[in-house]
mmCIF file of C-alpha atoms and ligand atoms in Angstrom:
data_model
loop_
_atom_site.group_PDB
_atom_site.id
_atom_site.type_symbol
_atom_site.label_atom_id
_atom_site.label_comp_id
_atom_site.label_asym_id
_atom_site.label_seq_id
_atom_site.Cartn_x
_atom_site.Cartn_y
_atom_site.Cartn_z
ATOM 1 C CA MET A 1 45.861 -35.738 63.484
ATOM 2 C CA ARG A 2 43.016 -35.851 60.957
ATOM 3 C CA ALA A 3 41.165 -32.814 62.981
ATOM 4 C CA LEU A 4 44.752 -31.915 63.693
ATOM 5 C CA TYR A 5 46.054 -30.803 60.589
ATOM 6 C CA GLY A 6 42.604 -31.715 58.362
ATOM 7 C CA ALA A 7 40.752 -29.833 55.745
ATOM 8 C CA CYS A 8 45.172 -31.057 54.023
ATOM 9 C CA THR A 9 44.622 -29.583 50.919
ATOM 10 C CA SER A 10 41.429 -28.594 51.292
ATOM 11 C CA ALA A 11 39.808 -25.090 51.259
ATOM 12 C CA LEU A 12 42.803 -23.823 53.385
ATOM 13 C CA LEU A 13 44.965 -22.532 50.851
ATOM 14 C CA THR A 14 43.359 -23.754 47.835
ATOM 15 C CA ASN A 15 39.965 -21.208 48.370
ATOM 16 C CA ALA A 16 42.406 -18.471 48.557
ATOM 17 C CA VAL A 17 43.924 -19.379 44.800
ATOM 18 C CA THR A 18 41.355 -18.910 42.701
ATOM 19 C CA ARG A 19 41.625 -19.455 39.324
ATOM 20 C CA GLN A 20 44.985 -20.469 38.411
ATOM 21 C CA SER A 21 46.837 -21.223 35.188
ATOM 22 C CA SER A 22 46.935 -24.277 34.129
ATOM 23 C CA LEU A 23 49.828 -26.864 34.568
ATOM 24 C CA PHE A 24 53.142 -25.276 33.080
ATOM 25 C CA SER A 25 56.254 -26.746 31.676
ATOM 26 C CA ALA A 26 59.678 -28.184 33.278
ATOM 27 C CA SER A 27 62.008 -24.568 33.238
ATOM 28 C CA LYS A 28 59.391 -22.465 32.055
ATOM 29 C CA GLN A 29 58.198 -19.510 33.576
ATOM 30 C CA GLN A 30 55.106 -19.580 35.104
ATOM 31 C CA SER A 31 52.053 -17.806 34.252
ATOM 32 C CA CYS A 32 50.197 -17.859 37.380
ATOM 33 C CA GLN A 33 46.902 -15.709 37.599
ATOM 34 C CA ARG A 34 47.298 -13.406 41.090
ATOM 35 C CA LEU A 35 46.103 -14.373 44.309
ATOM 36 C CA ARG A 36 42.906 -12.328 44.699
ATOM 37 C CA GLY A 37 42.173 -11.615 48.285
ATOM 38 C CA GLY A 38 44.449 -12.105 51.473
ATOM 39 C CA ALA A 39 47.297 -14.510 51.178
ATOM 40 C CA ILE A 40 48.184 -17.936 52.394
ATOM 41 C CA SER A 41 48.694 -16.904 55.709
ATOM 42 C CA ALA A 42 47.459 -17.703 59.491
ATOM 43 C CA LYS A 43 47.254 -13.451 60.007
ATOM 44 C CA GLY A 44 44.102 -13.723 57.046
ATOM 45 C CA GLY A 45 42.869 -17.209 59.045
ATOM 46 C CA MET A 46 44.354 -19.244 55.818
ATOM 47 C CA ALA A 47 46.493 -21.168 57.791
ATOM 48 C CA VAL A 48 45.697 -23.293 61.265
ATOM 49 C CA ALA A 49 45.545 -21.613 64.414
ATOM 50 C CA THR A 50 48.764 -21.387 66.584
ATOM 51 C CA ALA A 51 47.653 -24.229 69.178
ATOM 52 C CA ASP A 52 47.173 -26.251 65.602
ATOM 53 C CA ASP A 53 51.130 -25.177 64.921
ATOM 54 C CA GLN A 54 52.648 -26.265 68.111
ATOM 55 C CA ARG A 55 51.621 -29.108 67.882
ATOM 56 C CA LEU A 56 52.319 -29.920 64.177
ATOM 57 C CA LYS A 57 56.000 -28.053 64.953
ATOM 58 C CA LYS A 58 56.290 -31.066 68.022
ATOM 59 C CA GLY A 59 55.188 -33.601 65.633
ATOM 60 C CA ILE A 60 57.780 -32.888 62.877
ATOM 61 C CA ALA A 61 60.303 -32.812 65.662
ATOM 62 C CA GLU A 62 59.466 -36.321 67.336
ATOM 63 C CA PHE A 63 59.114 -37.850 63.542
ATOM 64 C CA TYR A 64 62.633 -36.766 62.538
ATOM 65 C CA ASP A 65 64.535 -37.580 66.022
ATOM 66 C CA GLU A 66 62.519 -40.763 65.934
ATOM 67 C CA SER A 67 63.476 -41.614 61.358
ATOM 68 C CA SER A 68 66.277 -39.422 60.957
ATOM 69 C CA GLY A 69 68.703 -42.564 61.842
ATOM 70 C CA VAL A 70 66.945 -45.193 60.074
ATOM 71 C CA TRP A 71 67.495 -43.168 56.877
ATOM 72 C CA GLU A 72 70.896 -42.143 57.517
ATOM 73 C CA ASN A 73 71.509 -46.287 58.219
ATOM 74 C CA ILE A 74 70.209 -46.948 54.942
ATOM 75 C CA TRP A 75 70.496 -43.842 52.664
ATOM 76 C CA GLY A 76 72.842 -41.611 54.288
ATOM 77 C CA GLU A 77 72.822 -38.150 54.525
ATOM 78 C CA HIS A 78 70.289 -36.633 52.233
ATOM 79 C CA MET A 79 66.785 -36.549 53.394
ATOM 80 C CA HIS A 80 65.886 -35.589 49.928
ATOM 81 C CA HIS A 81 65.147 -36.701 46.348
ATOM 82 C CA GLY A 82 67.161 -37.847 43.992
ATOM 83 C CA PHE A 83 67.277 -36.523 40.438
ATOM 84 C CA TYR A 84 67.096 -38.773 37.259
ATOM 85 C CA ASP A 85 66.890 -38.770 33.948
ATOM 86 C CA PRO A 86 63.520 -39.346 32.747
ATOM 87 C CA ASP A 87 62.973 -43.297 31.875
ATOM 88 C CA ALA A 88 66.231 -44.134 33.346
ATOM 89 C CA VAL A 89 67.201 -47.986 34.483
ATOM 90 C CA VAL A 90 68.378 -46.648 37.811
ATOM 91 C CA GLN A 91 70.523 -48.826 39.856
ATOM 92 C CA ILE A 92 70.554 -48.961 43.724
ATOM 93 C CA SER A 93 74.128 -47.519 43.978
ATOM 94 C CA ASP A 94 72.693 -44.654 41.511
ATOM 95 C CA HIS A 95 70.883 -43.301 44.474
ATOM 96 C CA ARG A 96 73.603 -41.216 46.442
ATOM 97 C CA SER A 97 74.786 -39.692 43.277
ATOM 98 C CA ALA A 98 71.437 -38.965 42.000
ATOM 99 C CA GLN A 99 70.811 -36.932 45.866
ATOM 100 C CA ILE A 100 73.807 -35.031 45.152
ATOM 101 C CA ARG A 101 72.770 -34.493 41.197
ATOM 102 C CA MET A 102 69.718 -32.857 42.884
ATOM 103 C CA ILE A 103 71.567 -30.473 44.791
ATOM 104 C CA GLU A 104 74.052 -29.707 41.667
ATOM 105 C CA GLN A 105 70.796 -29.103 39.519
ATOM 106 C CA ALA A 106 68.891 -26.216 41.615
ATOM 107 C CA LEU A 107 72.094 -24.742 42.577
ATOM 108 C CA GLN A 108 72.795 -24.852 38.514
ATOM 109 C CA PHE A 109 68.372 -23.744 37.769
ATOM 110 C CA ALA A 110 68.998 -20.314 40.508
ATOM 111 C CA SER A 111 71.798 -19.641 38.779
ATOM 112 C CA VAL A 112 73.866 -20.066 41.276
ATOM 113 C CA PRO A 113 77.414 -18.175 40.556
ATOM 114 C CA GLU A 114 80.826 -20.268 40.588
ATOM 115 C CA ASP A 115 83.328 -17.805 39.900
ATOM 116 C CA SER A 116 85.714 -16.929 42.821
ATOM 117 C CA GLN A 117 84.484 -13.277 43.037
ATOM 118 C CA LYS A 118 80.764 -13.855 43.193
ATOM 119 C CA LYS A 119 79.765 -17.190 44.581
ATOM 120 C CA PRO A 120 77.627 -17.487 47.843
ATOM 121 C CA ARG A 121 80.093 -16.695 51.539
ATOM 122 C CA SER A 122 77.704 -17.386 53.376
ATOM 123 C CA ILE A 123 74.461 -19.833 52.862
ATOM 124 C CA VAL A 124 70.901 -20.726 55.313
ATOM 125 C CA ASP A 125 69.858 -23.503 55.219
ATOM 126 C CA VAL A 126 66.169 -24.154 56.081
ATOM 127 C CA GLY A 127 64.958 -27.614 57.287
ATOM 128 C CA CYS A 128 68.307 -28.981 57.136
ATOM 129 C CA GLY A 129 67.996 -32.394 57.725
ATOM 130 C CA ILE A 130 71.341 -33.841 58.919
ATOM 131 C CA GLY A 131 73.424 -31.357 56.771
ATOM 132 C CA GLY A 132 74.060 -33.294 53.787
ATOM 133 C CA SER A 133 72.886 -29.855 51.667
ATOM 134 C CA SER A 134 75.214 -27.776 54.203
ATOM 135 C CA ARG A 135 78.455 -29.556 54.383
ATOM 136 C CA TYR A 136 77.973 -30.119 50.420
ATOM 137 C CA ILE A 137 77.419 -27.200 49.216
ATOM 138 C CA SER A 138 79.619 -25.260 51.926
ATOM 139 C CA ARG A 139 82.528 -27.460 50.537
ATOM 140 C CA LYS A 140 81.226 -26.413 46.826
ATOM 141 C CA TYR A 141 81.955 -22.380 47.642
ATOM 142 C CA GLU A 142 84.312 -22.712 50.517
ATOM 143 C CA ALA A 143 81.236 -20.949 52.358
ATOM 144 C CA GLU A 144 79.958 -20.527 55.745
ATOM 145 C CA CYS A 145 76.688 -22.584 56.646
ATOM 146 C CA TYR A 146 74.213 -22.344 58.876
ATOM 147 C CA GLY A 147 71.642 -24.646 59.427
ATOM 148 C CA ILE A 148 68.284 -24.817 61.361
ATOM 149 C CA THR A 149 65.536 -27.563 61.868
ATOM 150 C CA LEU A 150 63.466 -28.421 64.414
ATOM 151 C CA SER A 151 64.762 -31.777 65.023
ATOM 152 C CA PRO A 152 67.266 -31.775 68.233
ATOM 153 C CA VAL A 153 68.603 -34.982 67.104
ATOM 154 C CA GLN A 154 68.554 -33.940 63.691
ATOM 155 C CA ALA A 155 70.435 -30.887 64.852
ATOM 156 C CA LYS A 156 73.425 -32.902 67.053
ATOM 157 C CA ARG A 157 74.093 -35.853 63.895
ATOM 158 C CA ALA A 158 74.405 -32.797 61.590
ATOM 159 C CA ASN A 159 76.926 -31.228 64.205
ATOM 160 C CA ASP A 160 79.015 -33.935 64.842
ATOM 161 C CA LEU A 161 79.374 -34.983 61.016
ATOM 162 C CA ALA A 162 80.862 -31.611 60.602
ATOM 163 C CA ALA A 163 83.094 -32.388 63.162
ATOM 164 C CA SER A 164 83.715 -35.759 61.978
ATOM 165 C CA GLN A 165 84.297 -34.242 58.269
ATOM 166 C CA GLY A 166 86.388 -31.110 59.428
ATOM 167 C CA LEU A 167 83.856 -28.656 58.782
ATOM 168 C CA ALA A 168 83.287 -27.141 62.284
ATOM 169 C CA ASN A 169 83.855 -23.721 61.443
ATOM 170 C CA LYS A 170 82.658 -23.747 58.444
ATOM 171 C CA VAL A 171 79.003 -25.059 59.399
ATOM 172 C CA SER A 172 76.675 -25.668 62.079
ATOM 173 C CA PHE A 173 73.213 -26.636 63.228
ATOM 174 C CA GLU A 174 70.992 -25.195 65.290
ATOM 175 C CA VAL A 175 67.388 -26.342 66.208
ATOM 176 C CA ALA A 176 65.054 -23.373 65.693
ATOM 177 C CA ASP A 177 61.724 -21.833 63.435
ATOM 178 C CA ALA A 178 61.987 -21.471 60.096
ATOM 179 C CA LEU A 179 58.651 -19.238 60.858
ATOM 180 C CA ASN A 180 61.118 -16.979 63.176
ATOM 181 C CA GLN A 181 65.073 -17.707 61.973
ATOM 182 C CA PRO A 182 67.529 -16.806 64.236
ATOM 183 C CA PHE A 183 69.309 -14.726 62.197
ATOM 184 C CA PRO A 184 69.509 -10.614 61.363
ATOM 185 C CA ASP A 185 67.983 -9.432 58.009
ATOM 186 C CA GLY A 186 69.987 -9.598 55.099
ATOM 187 C CA LYS A 187 72.622 -12.481 56.025
ATOM 188 C CA PHE A 188 72.314 -14.843 53.408
ATOM 189 C CA ASP A 189 73.886 -15.280 50.004
ATOM 190 C CA LEU A 190 72.267 -18.049 49.170
ATOM 191 C CA VAL A 191 69.091 -18.957 50.992
ATOM 192 C CA TRP A 192 68.439 -23.262 50.816
ATOM 193 C CA SER A 193 65.213 -24.501 51.920
ATOM 194 C CA MET A 194 65.362 -28.131 50.262
ATOM 195 C CA GLU A 195 62.282 -30.560 50.858
ATOM 196 C CA SER A 196 60.703 -28.694 53.895
ATOM 197 C CA GLY A 197 58.455 -26.318 52.580
ATOM 198 C CA GLU A 198 55.701 -28.850 52.472
ATOM 199 C CA HIS A 199 56.044 -29.129 56.842
ATOM 200 C CA MET A 200 55.565 -24.787 56.943
ATOM 201 C CA PRO A 201 51.457 -24.242 57.995
ATOM 202 C CA ASP A 202 52.148 -20.669 56.966
ATOM 203 C CA LYS A 203 53.676 -20.168 53.088
ATOM 204 C CA LEU A 204 53.768 -16.395 53.021
ATOM 205 C CA LYS A 205 55.495 -16.627 56.446
ATOM 206 C CA PHE A 206 57.876 -19.057 55.488
ATOM 207 C CA VAL A 207 58.415 -17.107 52.126
ATOM 208 C CA SER A 208 59.127 -13.961 53.648
ATOM 209 C CA GLU A 209 61.755 -15.122 56.500
ATOM 210 C CA LEU A 210 63.297 -16.692 53.065
ATOM 211 C CA ALA A 211 63.367 -13.435 52.062
ATOM 212 C CA ARG A 212 64.196 -11.551 55.267
ATOM 213 C CA VAL A 213 67.406 -13.263 56.019
ATOM 214 C CA ALA A 214 68.610 -13.447 52.057
ATOM 215 C CA ALA A 215 71.145 -10.812 51.645
ATOM 216 C CA PRO A 216 70.782 -7.923 48.754
ATOM 217 C CA GLY A 217 70.986 -9.862 45.338
ATOM 218 C CA GLY A 218 70.792 -12.898 47.207
ATOM 219 C CA THR A 219 69.342 -16.568 45.647
ATOM 220 C CA ILE A 220 66.436 -18.056 47.115
ATOM 221 C CA ILE A 221 66.123 -21.594 45.874
ATOM 222 C CA ILE A 222 62.706 -23.615 47.332
ATOM 223 C CA VAL A 223 62.131 -27.305 46.346
ATOM 224 C CA THR A 224 59.316 -28.495 47.808
ATOM 225 C CA TRP A 225 56.469 -31.304 47.113
ATOM 226 C CA CYS A 226 53.134 -29.161 45.963
ATOM 227 C CA HIS A 227 49.856 -30.250 44.770
ATOM 228 C CA ARG A 228 49.241 -29.982 41.490
ATOM 229 C CA ASP A 229 47.989 -26.090 40.218
ATOM 230 C CA LEU A 230 44.246 -26.127 39.380
ATOM 231 C CA SER A 231 43.134 -24.887 36.019
ATOM 232 C CA PRO A 232 40.842 -21.506 35.552
ATOM 233 C CA SER A 233 37.570 -23.524 35.986
ATOM 234 C CA GLU A 234 38.491 -25.621 39.337
ATOM 235 C CA GLU A 235 38.861 -23.759 43.356
ATOM 236 C CA SER A 236 40.302 -27.147 44.755
ATOM 237 C CA LEU A 237 40.962 -30.449 44.261
ATOM 238 C CA ARG A 238 38.670 -33.015 43.577
ATOM 239 C CA PRO A 239 37.654 -34.879 46.679
ATOM 240 C CA GLU A 240 39.894 -37.492 45.976
ATOM 241 C CA GLU A 241 42.725 -36.047 45.291
ATOM 242 C CA LYS A 242 42.810 -34.329 48.957
ATOM 243 C CA ARG A 243 41.355 -37.357 50.411
ATOM 244 C CA LEU A 244 44.648 -38.460 49.101
ATOM 245 C CA LEU A 245 46.478 -35.624 50.443
ATOM 246 C CA ASP A 246 44.873 -35.986 53.487
ATOM 247 C CA LYS A 247 46.780 -39.667 54.485
ATOM 248 C CA ILE A 248 49.982 -38.761 53.485
ATOM 249 C CA CYS A 249 49.481 -35.409 55.708
ATOM 250 C CA ASP A 250 48.745 -37.503 58.897
ATOM 251 C CA ALA A 251 52.112 -39.623 58.156
ATOM 252 C CA PHE A 252 54.154 -36.677 57.582
ATOM 253 C CA TYR A 253 53.612 -34.242 59.394
ATOM 254 C CA LEU A 254 52.447 -32.018 57.182
ATOM 255 C CA PRO A 255 49.538 -29.012 57.311
ATOM 256 C CA ALA A 256 47.948 -27.672 53.689
ATOM 257 C CA TRP A 257 49.728 -28.167 50.631
ATOM 258 C CA CYS A 258 50.103 -25.608 47.748
ATOM 259 C CA SER A 259 50.677 -25.123 44.527
ATOM 260 C CA THR A 260 53.779 -24.629 42.562
ATOM 261 C CA CYS A 261 51.511 -21.383 41.096
ATOM 262 C CA ASP A 262 50.778 -20.286 45.307
ATOM 263 C CA TYR A 263 54.708 -20.154 45.992
ATOM 264 C CA VAL A 264 55.067 -18.059 42.751
ATOM 265 C CA ASN A 265 52.095 -15.336 43.440
ATOM 266 C CA LEU A 266 53.366 -15.127 47.037
ATOM 267 C CA LEU A 267 56.869 -14.828 45.784
ATOM 268 C CA GLU A 268 55.800 -12.179 43.477
ATOM 269 C CA SER A 269 53.451 -10.566 45.969
ATOM 270 C CA LEU A 270 56.670 -9.887 48.677
ATOM 271 C CA SER A 271 58.481 -8.421 45.080
ATOM 272 C CA LEU A 272 61.140 -11.113 44.572
ATOM 273 C CA GLN A 273 62.876 -11.182 40.810
ATOM 274 C CA ASP A 274 63.614 -13.289 38.443
ATOM 275 C CA ILE A 275 61.105 -15.569 39.263
ATOM 276 C CA LYS A 276 61.228 -19.137 37.821
ATOM 277 C CA SER A 277 59.568 -22.489 38.761
ATOM 278 C CA ALA A 278 60.118 -25.790 36.952
ATOM 279 C CA ASP A 279 58.027 -29.257 37.677
ATOM 280 C CA TRP A 280 60.737 -31.938 38.122
ATOM 281 C CA SER A 281 58.144 -34.407 38.960
ATOM 282 C CA GLU A 282 59.126 -37.062 35.801
ATOM 283 C CA ASN A 283 63.383 -36.641 36.751
ATOM 284 C CA VAL A 284 62.304 -38.369 41.107
ATOM 285 C CA ALA A 285 60.411 -41.227 39.837
ATOM 286 C CA PRO A 286 62.714 -43.685 40.309
ATOM 287 C CA PHE A 287 63.075 -42.208 44.016
ATOM 288 C CA TRP A 288 59.761 -43.931 45.920
ATOM 289 C CA PRO A 289 60.135 -47.374 44.412
ATOM 290 C CA ALA A 290 63.936 -47.251 45.251
ATOM 291 C CA VAL A 291 63.116 -45.902 48.617
ATOM 292 C CA ILE A 292 60.216 -48.764 49.301
ATOM 293 C CA LYS A 293 62.683 -52.371 47.915
ATOM 294 C CA SER A 294 65.377 -50.898 50.556
ATOM 295 C CA ALA A 295 62.661 -50.612 53.543
ATOM 296 C CA LEU A 296 61.707 -53.830 52.101
ATOM 297 C CA THR A 297 65.447 -55.646 52.889
ATOM 298 C CA TRP A 298 67.133 -57.679 55.759
ATOM 299 C CA GLU A 299 68.188 -54.557 56.906
ATOM 300 C CA GLY A 300 65.459 -52.343 56.365
ATOM 301 C CA LEU A 301 63.077 -54.374 58.301
ATOM 302 C CA THR A 302 65.036 -54.996 60.855
ATOM 303 C CA SER A 303 65.602 -50.864 61.457
ATOM 304 C CA LEU A 304 62.117 -49.560 61.192
ATOM 305 C CA LEU A 305 60.975 -52.058 63.370
ATOM 306 C CA GLN A 306 63.318 -51.131 66.488
ATOM 307 C CA SER A 307 62.312 -47.454 65.058
ATOM 308 C CA GLY A 308 58.906 -46.358 66.483
ATOM 309 C CA TRP A 309 55.697 -46.281 65.101
ATOM 310 C CA LYS A 310 55.870 -42.635 63.580
ATOM 311 C CA THR A 311 58.656 -43.813 61.093
ATOM 312 C CA ILE A 312 56.212 -47.091 60.512
ATOM 313 C CA ARG A 313 53.438 -45.277 59.911
ATOM 314 C CA GLY A 314 55.699 -43.037 57.356
ATOM 315 C CA ALA A 315 57.027 -45.862 56.033
ATOM 316 C CA LEU A 316 53.711 -47.242 55.477
ATOM 317 C CA VAL A 317 52.028 -44.530 53.186
ATOM 318 C CA MET A 318 54.684 -44.643 50.907
ATOM 319 C CA PRO A 319 53.343 -45.571 48.127
ATOM 320 C CA LEU A 320 50.596 -43.346 48.518
ATOM 321 C CA MET A 321 53.535 -40.545 46.738
ATOM 322 C CA ILE A 322 53.823 -43.116 44.097
ATOM 323 C CA GLU A 323 50.226 -42.781 43.618
ATOM 324 C CA GLY A 324 50.145 -39.171 43.767
ATOM 325 C CA PHE A 325 52.499 -38.283 41.295
ATOM 326 C CA ASN A 326 51.470 -40.936 38.734
ATOM 327 C CA LYS A 327 48.205 -39.070 39.265
ATOM 328 C CA GLY A 328 49.735 -36.071 38.404
ATOM 329 C CA VAL A 329 48.192 -34.837 42.174
ATOM 330 C CA ILE A 330 51.792 -34.223 43.510
ATOM 331 C CA LYS A 331 54.283 -32.628 42.007
ATOM 332 C CA PHE A 332 58.014 -31.906 42.851
ATOM 333 C CA SER A 333 58.866 -28.403 42.492
ATOM 334 C CA ILE A 334 61.413 -25.578 42.931
ATOM 335 C CA ILE A 335 61.004 -22.781 42.851
ATOM 336 C CA THR A 336 63.623 -19.954 43.417
ATOM 337 C CA CYS A 337 64.112 -16.615 42.935
ATOM 338 C CA ARG A 338 66.564 -13.274 43.662
ATOM 339 C CA LYS A 339 66.358 -10.393 46.306
ATOM 340 C CA PRO A 340 66.390 -6.835 45.117
ATOM 341 C CA GLU A 341 70.128 -5.205 45.312
HETATM 342 N N1 SAH B 1 66.752 -30.676 53.299
HETATM 343 C C1 SAH B 1 66.822 -31.925 54.851
HETATM 344 C C2 SAH B 1 66.274 -32.770 54.894
HETATM 345 C C3 SAH B 1 64.871 -33.127 54.685
HETATM 346 S S1 SAH B 1 63.586 -33.199 55.712
HETATM 347 C C4 SAH B 1 67.742 -32.573 53.559
HETATM 348 O O1 SAH B 1 67.528 -32.516 52.218
HETATM 349 O O2 SAH B 1 68.832 -33.826 53.515
HETATM 350 C C5 SAH B 1 62.613 -31.556 56.090
HETATM 351 C C6 SAH B 1 63.212 -31.102 57.547
HETATM 352 O O3 SAH B 1 62.276 -29.732 57.422
HETATM 353 C C7 SAH B 1 63.445 -32.225 59.133
HETATM 354 O O4 SAH B 1 64.988 -31.793 59.206
HETATM 355 C C8 SAH B 1 62.841 -31.057 60.084
HETATM 356 O O5 SAH B 1 63.141 -30.805 61.342
HETATM 357 C C9 SAH B 1 62.812 -29.432 59.036
HETATM 358 N N2 SAH B 1 61.534 -28.459 59.370
HETATM 359 C C10 SAH B 1 60.515 -28.596 59.199
HETATM 360 N N3 SAH B 1 59.647 -27.554 59.181
HETATM 361 C C11 SAH B 1 60.708 -26.938 60.107
HETATM 362 C C12 SAH B 1 60.643 -26.202 60.492
HETATM 363 N N4 SAH B 1 59.636 -24.761 60.852
HETATM 364 N N5 SAH B 1 61.531 -24.821 60.731
HETATM 365 C C13 SAH B 1 62.559 -25.682 60.764
HETATM 366 N N6 SAH B 1 62.888 -26.760 60.321
HETATM 367 C C14 SAH B 1 61.473 -27.503 59.681
#
């Protein structure tokens, strides 16, 4: 695995991006310096080769096929971080509402309109898990929503949940690749990617597809794990930072990471508008300690042991996520923009 996706966080991406601006503060417009030379794309030779992409996709599909049931049993239908007030004392019962709050904060950050004339009518959920966001957002806006995932188990579970919640005529899910979406150009008023971007081996292709399927004037929301932005004097992350992220990549089926500035630069290169980003790392801080705590309960441990090696290996690296956030290497980022009319 190391050899496969190896070089995670290494030269693959960081070499492409020189002289990044320094860290940015929450809700502030980015001041990233422009990408120089080849973008973050397989075409430019900057990402893993196609055979490796196929292996990565297979690994992602198997990982979520195997682990989604365990997650749902313990944490429910949302497979993403919660959004908390910084330094809040958090009760176990707060976590589901924190996950809903994450969705609401993201919609608000992107200024998605709520009034009946302008609210989104057609939504795509790219990397949909078992469809928690899709169903929530579809209900909120009374919109149709299409979700895609690499995991057949997730797609089936998402459709079953939609049916049991009376949403079968509004939302639907299928197995499809975010890098080659089965949708026509300009279909969606809202393009939603909640914690799937980190799995994408070709970030340029990823954001290009998000932009392609967005309708003119449509909103794109990417909430994703990034590595820290590089300072002007840096060419890449430090070796110990790369080693930490490599271990996380191996267990969670992630290719090379990129920074928030990398995303901003890519969106700019596609001439998208109103590009905004923020660092929400502090707002997600209670999440991983809570997940670890729930994994250590009797229910958590028995479900983990019944699941399989991929899930167990994922659980074992959870403390490294906390370490990465604490050391400032990992950033929890939101990046939003609008497709020109
Ligand atoms: N957004 C969901 C799930 C996040 S887990 C939620 O918030 O609940 C990451 C998801 O990304 C999984 O469903 C996984 O299958 C999906 N994913 C990863 N790479 C993908 C790709 N190339 N194409 C489509 N989905 C992908």
